[in-house]
Amino acid sequence: MQNRRAVVVGAGVAGLASAIVLSKLGWRVALLERRERLKGDDLGMILWASGVRALRALGVDATLDAAGTPVERFEIRNEERLSSSFAGAMLGADDGTPSVMVHTAMLYEALVSRLGDRVEVHPATQVDRIDMVDLAAGDASRRWNADLVVAADGIDSPTRPLIAPGSPTVDAGVVVFRGTIPAHRAPERGAEAVEVYGPDRRRFGYGDLGHAGACWWATVPGGMRPESPQIQHELINRWFADWPAPVGKYIAATRPSELTQQSVRYVWPVPPRLHQAAGNGGIVLMGDAAHGVAPILAQGASLALEDAVTLGWALRRTPESIPDALASYDRARLPRLKRVARLSRRVHTIASGGRGVTRGLLRAVPDSWVQSQAASLADWQPPR
Ligand SMILES: Cc1cc2nc3c(=O)[nH]c(=O)nc-3n(C[C@H](O)[C@H](O)[C@H](O)COP(=O)(O)OP(=O)(O)OC[C@H]3O[C@@H](n4cnc5c(N)ncnc54)[C@H](O)[C@@H]3O)c2cc1C
């Protein structure tokens, strides 16, 4: 596979991980990113044990290289009491792999540092054409020919409708405010990731980012708010007034400039196929471009890392034929992607239920069910 060339569109988690995998296989890779710099956001995210295993397969240790903080317990609460909880260790039960909270910018740094010299990075390159016949991608002035095009350009990928026209994005009807607080100002925190389900379909989660501080995420029904960060901060204060400690402390410790607002959408249904063969090569969808799942179960980045590792496995397994490798990739990924997307959508729908519905369900659902679903989500090993 020495002389093979790939062009990867998008340098998010999926694109960076794909570029690492391909370069390790000896491919030459052009990594095209529209932003000026390859840099992650100042946000925290959860990487489940499955994602941590995928990172390890790429040569990145989530705790050592990406400064991830192991999550000892996951807790789901309502305003009055703990509803469900399970040990983080349970998710990595077979091999003791931890789930971790990571600072996105540090995760990106760790991935960028593994790209290697076979990867040519082209920042500030807004790809506006992908040729699916004579495989290539480019912008207004340049074109990169390839044996494989990896479309890792996020949930709005224009390539997904071409490969899978029946898998649009769906508006989840909620918006998420996220805050990252530097360590010297962060409230006292433990080694648990907590999400509190309140009335009126609001939720508030928080976790520890170690030296990078602490992070929280607040989900509220409705669309993006047009107000200034200052007013948004006041609104969040009002919406979450009277919630149990330490919710108020997280909000109070956050400066308006440390707030990020994101609309939530997901791809539904999962595409029936993730690639298209073209001659002796092909084009493949990766990460959110393929399957952007509802973020309520914090699976998206882990899935993107798993995608890349599985692509590497498929290309190693069938080195003589890229189309055959892409077909194996689809077969290996689709059952898991469908399961995770279905569960994420179902939990999102329950959590978006009217007043009392979520609270009633939180009371009714046995701990053992939550634990077994969580364990099945984390149950992924790099294919061999
Ligand atoms: C509120 C919220 C909370 C979340 N929390 C978690 C969590 O805790 N854990 C978790 O695992 N996941 C979480 N996720 C999901 C996770 O962020 C995504 O699944 C993951 O970032 C997807 O990575 P990606 O590389 O596929 O896409 P993206 O991160 O969207 O990257 C796509 C890249 O492509 C570039 N690009 C796009 N178009 C072009 C173009 N035309 N030309 C060149 N470049 C282009 C973009 O600039 C970007 O860099 C959350 C998502 C949301 C919305």
Coordinates of C-alpha atoms and ligand atoms in Angstrom, one line a residue:
M1 CA 0.0 0.0 0.0
Q2 CA 3.1 2.2 -0.2
N3 CA 2.0 4.4 -3.1
R4 CA -1.5 4.9 -2.2
R5 CA -2.9 8.3 -1.6
A6 CA -5.9 9.4 0.5
V7 CA -7.5 12.8 0.9
V8 CA -9.2 13.4 4.2
V9 CA -11.8 16.2 4.3
G10 CA -12.1 17.7 7.8
A11 CA -9.7 17.6 10.7
G12 CA -12.1 17.0 13.6
V13 CA -11.6 13.8 15.7
A14 CA -12.7 11.6 12.8
G15 CA -10.4 13.2 10.2
L16 CA -7.4 13.3 12.5
A17 CA -7.8 9.7 13.5
S18 CA -8.3 8.6 9.9
A19 CA -5.2 10.4 8.8
I20 CA -3.2 8.7 11.6
V21 CA -4.5 5.3 10.6
L22 CA -3.8 5.7 6.9
S23 CA -0.3 7.1 7.4
K24 CA 0.5 4.2 9.7
L25 CA -0.4 1.9 6.8
G26 CA 2.0 3.7 4.6
W27 CA -0.4 5.9 2.6
R28 CA 0.3 9.4 1.7
V29 CA -2.4 11.6 3.1
A30 CA -3.6 15.2 2.3
L31 CA -5.6 16.4 5.3
L32 CA -7.8 19.4 4.2
E33 CA -9.4 21.6 6.9
R34 CA -11.4 24.8 6.4
R35 CA -10.3 26.3 9.7
E36 CA -7.1 28.3 10.0
R37 CA -5.6 26.0 12.6
L38 CA -5.9 22.4 13.7
K39 CA -7.2 23.1 17.2
G40 CA -9.8 21.7 19.5
D41 CA -12.3 23.8 21.3
D42 CA -12.0 24.8 25.0
L43 CA -14.7 22.2 26.0
G44 CA -14.8 19.1 28.1
M45 CA -16.2 15.8 26.8
I46 CA -16.6 12.2 28.0
L47 CA -14.8 9.5 26.2
W48 CA -16.2 6.1 27.1
A49 CA -13.9 3.1 27.6
S50 CA -14.6 2.1 23.9
G51 CA -13.2 5.5 22.7
V52 CA -10.3 5.1 25.1
R53 CA -9.5 1.7 23.5
A54 CA -9.8 3.2 20.0
L55 CA -7.3 6.0 21.0
R56 CA -4.9 3.4 22.4
A57 CA -5.1 1.5 19.1
L58 CA -4.0 4.8 17.4
G59 CA -1.0 5.0 19.8
V60 CA -2.6 7.7 22.1
D61 CA -3.0 7.1 25.8
A62 CA -6.1 9.1 26.9
T63 CA -4.8 9.8 30.4
L64 CA -1.1 10.3 29.7
D65 CA -1.1 11.9 26.2
A66 CA -4.5 13.7 26.3
A67 CA -4.5 14.5 30.0
G68 CA -7.8 12.8 30.5
T69 CA -9.3 12.3 34.0
P70 CA -10.7 8.9 34.8
V71 CA -14.4 9.0 35.7
E72 CA -14.9 6.8 38.7
R73 CA -18.7 7.0 38.8
F74 CA -21.4 8.1 36.4
E75 CA -24.5 9.4 38.2
I76 CA -28.0 10.3 37.0
R77 CA -30.0 12.4 39.5
N78 CA -33.3 14.2 39.5
E79 CA -33.7 17.3 41.6
E80 CA -34.4 15.4 44.8
R81 CA -32.3 12.3 44.7
L82 CA -29.8 10.0 43.0
S83 CA -31.7 8.0 40.4
S84 CA -29.1 5.7 39.0
S85 CA -25.3 5.3 39.3
F86 CA -22.7 2.9 38.1
A87 CA -18.9 2.7 38.5
G88 CA -16.8 3.9 35.6
A89 CA -14.7 0.7 35.9
M90 CA -17.8 -1.4 35.0
L91 CA -17.7 0.1 31.5
G92 CA -14.2 -1.3 30.9
A93 CA -15.0 -4.4 32.8
D94 CA -13.1 -6.9 30.6
D95 CA -9.7 -5.1 30.5
G96 CA -10.1 -2.4 33.1
T97 CA -10.0 0.5 30.6
P98 CA -11.2 3.7 32.2
S99 CA -13.7 6.1 30.8
V100 CA -12.3 9.6 30.9
M101 CA -13.2 13.3 30.8
V102 CA -11.0 15.1 28.3
H103 CA -10.4 18.6 27.4
T104 CA -11.1 18.7 23.6
A105 CA -8.1 21.0 22.8
M106 CA -5.8 18.5 24.5
L107 CA -7.3 15.5 22.7
Y108 CA -6.7 17.4 19.4
E109 CA -3.1 18.2 20.4
A110 CA -2.4 14.5 21.1
L111 CA -3.9 13.4 17.8
V112 CA -2.1 16.1 15.8
S113 CA 1.2 15.1 17.4
R114 CA 0.7 11.6 16.0
L115 CA 0.0 12.6 12.4
G116 CA 3.5 11.7 11.2
D117 CA 5.4 13.0 8.1
R118 CA 3.3 11.2 5.5
V119 CA 0.4 13.5 6.3
E120 CA 0.4 16.9 4.5
V121 CA -1.9 19.3 6.4
H122 CA -3.7 22.0 4.4
P123 CA -5.5 24.4 6.8
A124 CA -7.7 27.2 5.6
T125 CA -8.9 24.9 2.8
Q126 CA -12.6 24.9 2.3
V127 CA -13.4 21.9 0.2
D128 CA -16.2 22.7 -2.2
R129 CA -15.9 19.8 -4.7
I130 CA -15.5 16.1 -4.3
D131 CA -15.2 14.1 -7.5
M132 CA -16.7 10.7 -6.9
V133 CA -15.7 9.3 -10.3
D134 CA -12.1 10.4 -10.8
L135 CA -11.6 10.4 -7.1
A136 CA -10.4 13.8 -5.8
A137 CA -11.3 16.7 -3.5
G138 CA -10.4 20.3 -3.7
D139 CA -11.2 24.0 -3.3
A140 CA -11.6 26.8 -5.8
S141 CA -7.9 26.7 -6.8
R142 CA -6.5 23.2 -5.9
R143 CA -7.3 19.6 -6.4
W144 CA -6.0 16.5 -4.6
N145 CA -6.3 13.2 -6.5
A146 CA -6.7 10.1 -4.4
D147 CA -7.3 6.3 -4.2
L148 CA -9.5 7.0 -1.2
V149 CA -11.5 10.1 -0.2
V150 CA -12.5 10.2 3.5
A151 CA -15.4 12.5 4.1
A152 CA -14.9 13.5 7.8
D153 CA -16.5 16.9 7.4
G154 CA -19.0 16.8 10.2
I155 CA -22.8 16.4 10.5
D156 CA -23.5 18.8 7.6
S157 CA -21.4 16.8 5.2
P158 CA -22.6 17.4 1.6
T159 CA -21.3 13.9 0.8
R160 CA -23.7 11.9 3.0
P161 CA -26.8 12.9 0.9
L162 CA -24.9 11.6 -2.2
I163 CA -24.1 8.2 -0.7
A164 CA -27.1 7.9 1.6
P165 CA -29.9 10.2 0.5
G166 CA -32.4 8.9 3.1
S167 CA -30.3 10.0 6.1
P168 CA -30.9 13.7 6.8
T169 CA -30.2 15.6 10.0
V170 CA -33.0 16.0 12.5
D171 CA -33.4 19.0 14.9
A172 CA -33.4 17.6 18.4
G173 CA -35.4 20.5 19.7
V174 CA -32.9 21.5 22.4
V175 CA -29.9 23.7 22.8
V176 CA -26.8 23.0 24.9
F177 CA -24.8 25.6 26.8
R178 CA -21.3 24.4 27.8
G179 CA -18.9 26.0 30.1
T180 CA -15.2 25.3 30.9
I181 CA -13.8 26.8 34.1
P182 CA -10.1 27.1 34.7
A183 CA -8.8 25.0 37.6
H184 CA -8.0 28.0 39.9
R185 CA -11.7 29.1 39.8
A186 CA -13.4 25.7 39.5
P187 CA -15.7 24.5 42.3
E188 CA -14.5 21.6 44.4
R189 CA -15.1 18.4 42.5
G190 CA -14.9 14.6 42.7
A191 CA -14.1 11.9 40.2
E192 CA -17.7 11.5 39.0
A193 CA -19.6 12.7 36.0
V194 CA -23.0 13.7 37.0
E195 CA -26.2 14.6 35.0
V196 CA -29.2 16.1 36.9
Y197 CA -32.6 15.8 35.2
G198 CA -34.9 18.6 36.2
P199 CA -38.4 19.6 35.5
D200 CA -39.3 21.3 32.2
R201 CA -37.0 19.1 30.2
R202 CA -33.9 20.8 31.4
R203 CA -30.7 18.9 32.4
F204 CA -27.4 19.9 33.9
G205 CA -24.2 17.9 33.8
Y206 CA -20.7 18.5 35.2
G207 CA -17.4 16.8 35.5
D208 CA -13.7 17.2 36.4
L209 CA -11.0 18.1 33.8
G210 CA -8.1 17.7 36.1
H211 CA -5.4 20.4 35.4
A212 CA -7.7 21.9 32.8
G213 CA -10.3 22.7 35.4
A214 CA -14.0 21.7 35.3
C215 CA -16.7 21.6 32.7
W216 CA -20.5 21.6 32.7
W217 CA -23.3 21.3 30.1
A218 CA -26.8 22.6 30.4
T219 CA -29.5 21.3 28.0
V220 CA -32.7 23.4 27.6
P221 CA -35.6 23.0 25.2
G222 CA -35.9 25.4 22.3
G223 CA -33.5 26.9 19.6
M224 CA -30.3 28.9 19.7
R225 CA -30.6 32.1 21.8
P226 CA -29.7 35.3 20.1
E227 CA -28.8 37.2 23.2
S228 CA -25.2 38.3 24.2
P229 CA -23.2 35.9 26.4
Q230 CA -23.8 38.1 29.4
I231 CA -27.6 37.8 29.0
Q232 CA -27.3 34.1 28.3
H233 CA -25.4 33.7 31.5
E234 CA -28.2 35.5 33.4
L235 CA -30.8 33.3 31.7
I236 CA -28.9 30.1 32.7
N237 CA -28.7 31.5 36.3
R238 CA -32.4 32.0 36.3
W239 CA -33.3 28.6 34.6
F240 CA -31.2 26.7 37.1
A241 CA -31.8 28.7 40.2
D242 CA -32.9 26.4 43.1
W243 CA -31.3 23.4 41.6
P244 CA -29.4 21.2 44.0
A245 CA -25.7 22.0 44.8
P246 CA -23.3 22.2 43.1
V247 CA -25.2 23.4 40.0
G248 CA -25.3 27.0 41.1
K249 CA -21.6 27.0 42.0
Y250 CA -20.6 25.8 38.5
I251 CA -22.7 28.6 36.9
A252 CA -21.5 31.3 39.2
A253 CA -17.8 30.3 38.7
T254 CA -18.2 30.7 34.9
R255 CA -17.6 33.9 33.0
P256 CA -19.9 34.7 30.1
S257 CA -16.9 34.6 27.8
E258 CA -16.4 30.9 28.8
L259 CA -19.9 29.9 27.5
T260 CA -20.5 28.1 24.3
Q261 CA -23.9 27.5 22.8
Q262 CA -24.6 24.6 20.4
S263 CA -27.7 23.5 18.6
V264 CA -28.3 19.8 18.7
R265 CA -29.1 17.7 15.7
Y266 CA -28.6 14.1 14.8
V267 CA -28.6 11.9 11.7
W268 CA -31.6 9.7 11.4
P269 CA -31.8 7.0 10.3
V270 CA -28.1 5.7 10.2
P271 CA -27.2 5.4 6.5
P272 CA -27.6 1.9 5.1
R273 CA -24.1 2.2 3.6
L274 CA -21.1 4.3 4.5
H275 CA -19.1 4.2 1.3
Q276 CA -19.2 4.2 -2.4
A277 CA -16.7 2.3 -4.5
A278 CA -15.2 4.1 -7.6
G279 CA -13.0 2.0 -9.9
N280 CA -10.2 0.6 -7.7
G281 CA -10.8 3.1 -5.0
G282 CA -13.7 4.7 -3.1
I283 CA -15.1 7.3 -0.8
V284 CA -16.1 6.7 2.8
L285 CA -18.0 8.7 5.4
M286 CA -16.5 8.9 8.9
G287 CA -17.7 10.3 12.3
D288 CA -20.6 12.7 12.4
A289 CA -20.5 13.0 8.6
A290 CA -21.7 9.4 8.6
H291 CA -23.8 9.1 11.7
G292 CA -23.8 12.1 14.0
V293 CA -25.8 10.6 17.0
A294 CA -27.9 12.5 19.5
P295 CA -25.2 13.6 22.1
I296 CA -27.2 12.6 25.2
L297 CA -25.1 9.5 25.7
A298 CA -21.8 11.2 24.9
Q299 CA -20.9 8.7 22.2
G300 CA -20.0 10.8 19.1
A301 CA -16.2 11.2 19.5
S302 CA -15.8 7.6 20.6
L303 CA -17.6 6.4 17.6
A304 CA -15.5 8.6 15.3
L305 CA -12.3 7.1 16.8
E306 CA -13.7 3.6 16.4
D307 CA -14.6 4.3 12.8
A308 CA -11.0 5.2 12.0
V309 CA -9.5 2.2 13.8
T310 CA -12.0 -0.1 11.9
L311 CA -11.1 1.5 8.6
G312 CA -7.4 0.7 9.3
W313 CA -8.3 -2.9 10.1
A314 CA -10.4 -3.3 6.9
L315 CA -7.6 -1.9 4.7
R316 CA -5.0 -4.1 6.4
R317 CA -7.3 -7.2 5.9
T318 CA -7.9 -6.7 2.2
P319 CA -4.8 -4.8 1.1
E320 CA -5.3 -5.6 -2.6
S321 CA -8.8 -4.1 -3.0
I322 CA -10.0 -0.8 -1.5
P323 CA -13.7 -1.5 -2.6
D324 CA -13.6 -4.9 -0.7
A325 CA -12.0 -3.2 2.3
L326 CA -14.8 -0.6 2.3
A327 CA -17.4 -3.2 2.1
S328 CA -15.9 -5.0 5.1
Y329 CA -15.8 -1.7 6.9
D330 CA -19.5 -1.2 6.4
R331 CA -20.3 -4.7 7.6
A332 CA -18.1 -4.2 10.7
R333 CA -19.5 -0.8 11.6
L334 CA -23.2 -0.7 10.7
P335 CA -24.7 -3.0 13.4
R336 CA -22.9 -1.1 16.2
L337 CA -23.7 2.3 14.8
K338 CA -27.4 1.4 14.4
R339 CA -27.6 0.2 18.0
V340 CA -25.9 3.2 19.5
A341 CA -27.9 5.7 17.3
R342 CA -31.2 4.0 18.2
L343 CA -30.5 4.0 21.9
S344 CA -29.2 7.6 21.9
R345 CA -32.4 8.7 20.0
R346 CA -34.6 6.8 22.4
V347 CA -33.0 8.2 25.5
H348 CA -33.2 11.7 24.0
T349 CA -36.9 11.3 23.3
I350 CA -37.6 10.1 26.8
A351 CA -35.5 13.0 28.3
S352 CA -37.5 15.4 26.1
G353 CA -40.8 14.1 27.5
G354 CA -43.2 16.5 29.2
R355 CA -43.2 17.4 32.8
G356 CA -43.3 14.4 35.0
V357 CA -42.6 11.9 32.2
T358 CA -38.8 11.9 32.6
R359 CA -39.1 12.0 36.4
G360 CA -41.5 9.0 36.4
L361 CA -39.3 7.0 34.1
L362 CA -36.1 7.8 36.1
R363 CA -37.9 6.3 39.1
A364 CA -39.3 3.3 37.2
V365 CA -36.2 2.2 35.3
P366 CA -34.2 -0.3 37.3
D367 CA -30.5 0.4 37.9
S368 CA -29.7 -2.9 36.3
W369 CA -31.2 -1.9 33.0
V370 CA -29.2 1.4 32.9
Q371 CA -26.0 -0.5 33.8
S372 CA -26.5 -3.2 31.2
Q373 CA -27.2 -0.6 28.5
A374 CA -24.2 1.5 29.5
A375 CA -22.0 -1.7 29.5
S376 CA -23.2 -2.6 26.0
L377 CA -22.4 0.9 24.7
A378 CA -18.8 0.6 26.0
D379 CA -18.5 -2.9 24.7
W380 CA -16.3 -2.4 21.7
Q381 CA -12.8 -3.7 21.1
P382 CA -10.5 -2.9 18.1
P383 CA -11.2 -5.6 15.5
R384 CA -8.3 -8.0 14.9
Ligands
LIG1 C1 -23.5 19.5 23.0 C2 -22.7 18.3 22.5 C3 -22.0 17.6 23.5 C4 -21.2 16.5 23.1 N1 -20.6 15.8 24.1 C5 -19.8 14.7 23.7 C6 -19.2 13.9 24.7 O1 -19.2 14.2 25.9 N2 -18.5 12.8 24.2 C7 -18.5 12.5 22.9 O2 -17.8 11.4 22.6 N3 -19.1 13.2 22.0 C8 -19.8 14.3 22.3 N4 -20.4 15.1 21.4 C9 -20.2 14.6 20.0 C10 -18.9 15.0 19.4 O3 -18.5 16.3 19.6 C11 -18.9 14.7 17.9 O4 -19.5 13.5 17.6 C12 -17.5 14.6 17.3 O5 -16.8 15.9 17.6 C13 -17.5 14.4 15.8 O6 -16.3 14.6 15.3 P1 -16.1 14.7 13.7 O7 -14.7 14.8 13.4 O8 -16.9 13.6 13.0 O9 -16.9 16.0 13.2 P2 -16.5 17.5 13.6 O10 -15.9 17.7 14.9 O11 -17.7 18.3 13.2 O12 -15.3 17.9 12.5 C14 -15.5 18.1 11.2 C15 -14.4 19.0 10.7 O13 -14.5 19.1 9.3 C16 -14.2 20.5 9.0 N5 -15.0 20.8 7.7 C17 -16.3 20.8 7.5 N6 -16.6 21.1 6.3 C18 -15.4 21.3 5.6 C19 -15.1 21.6 4.3 N7 -16.0 21.8 3.4 N8 -13.8 21.7 4.0 C20 -12.8 21.4 4.9 N9 -13.1 21.1 6.2 C21 -14.4 21.1 6.5 C22 -14.7 21.3 10.2 O14 -14.2 22.5 10.3 C23 -14.3 20.3 11.3 O15 -13.0 20.6 11.7 C24 -21.1 16.2 21.7 C25 -21.8 16.9 20.8 C26 -22.6 18.0 21.2 C27 -23.3 18.8 20.1

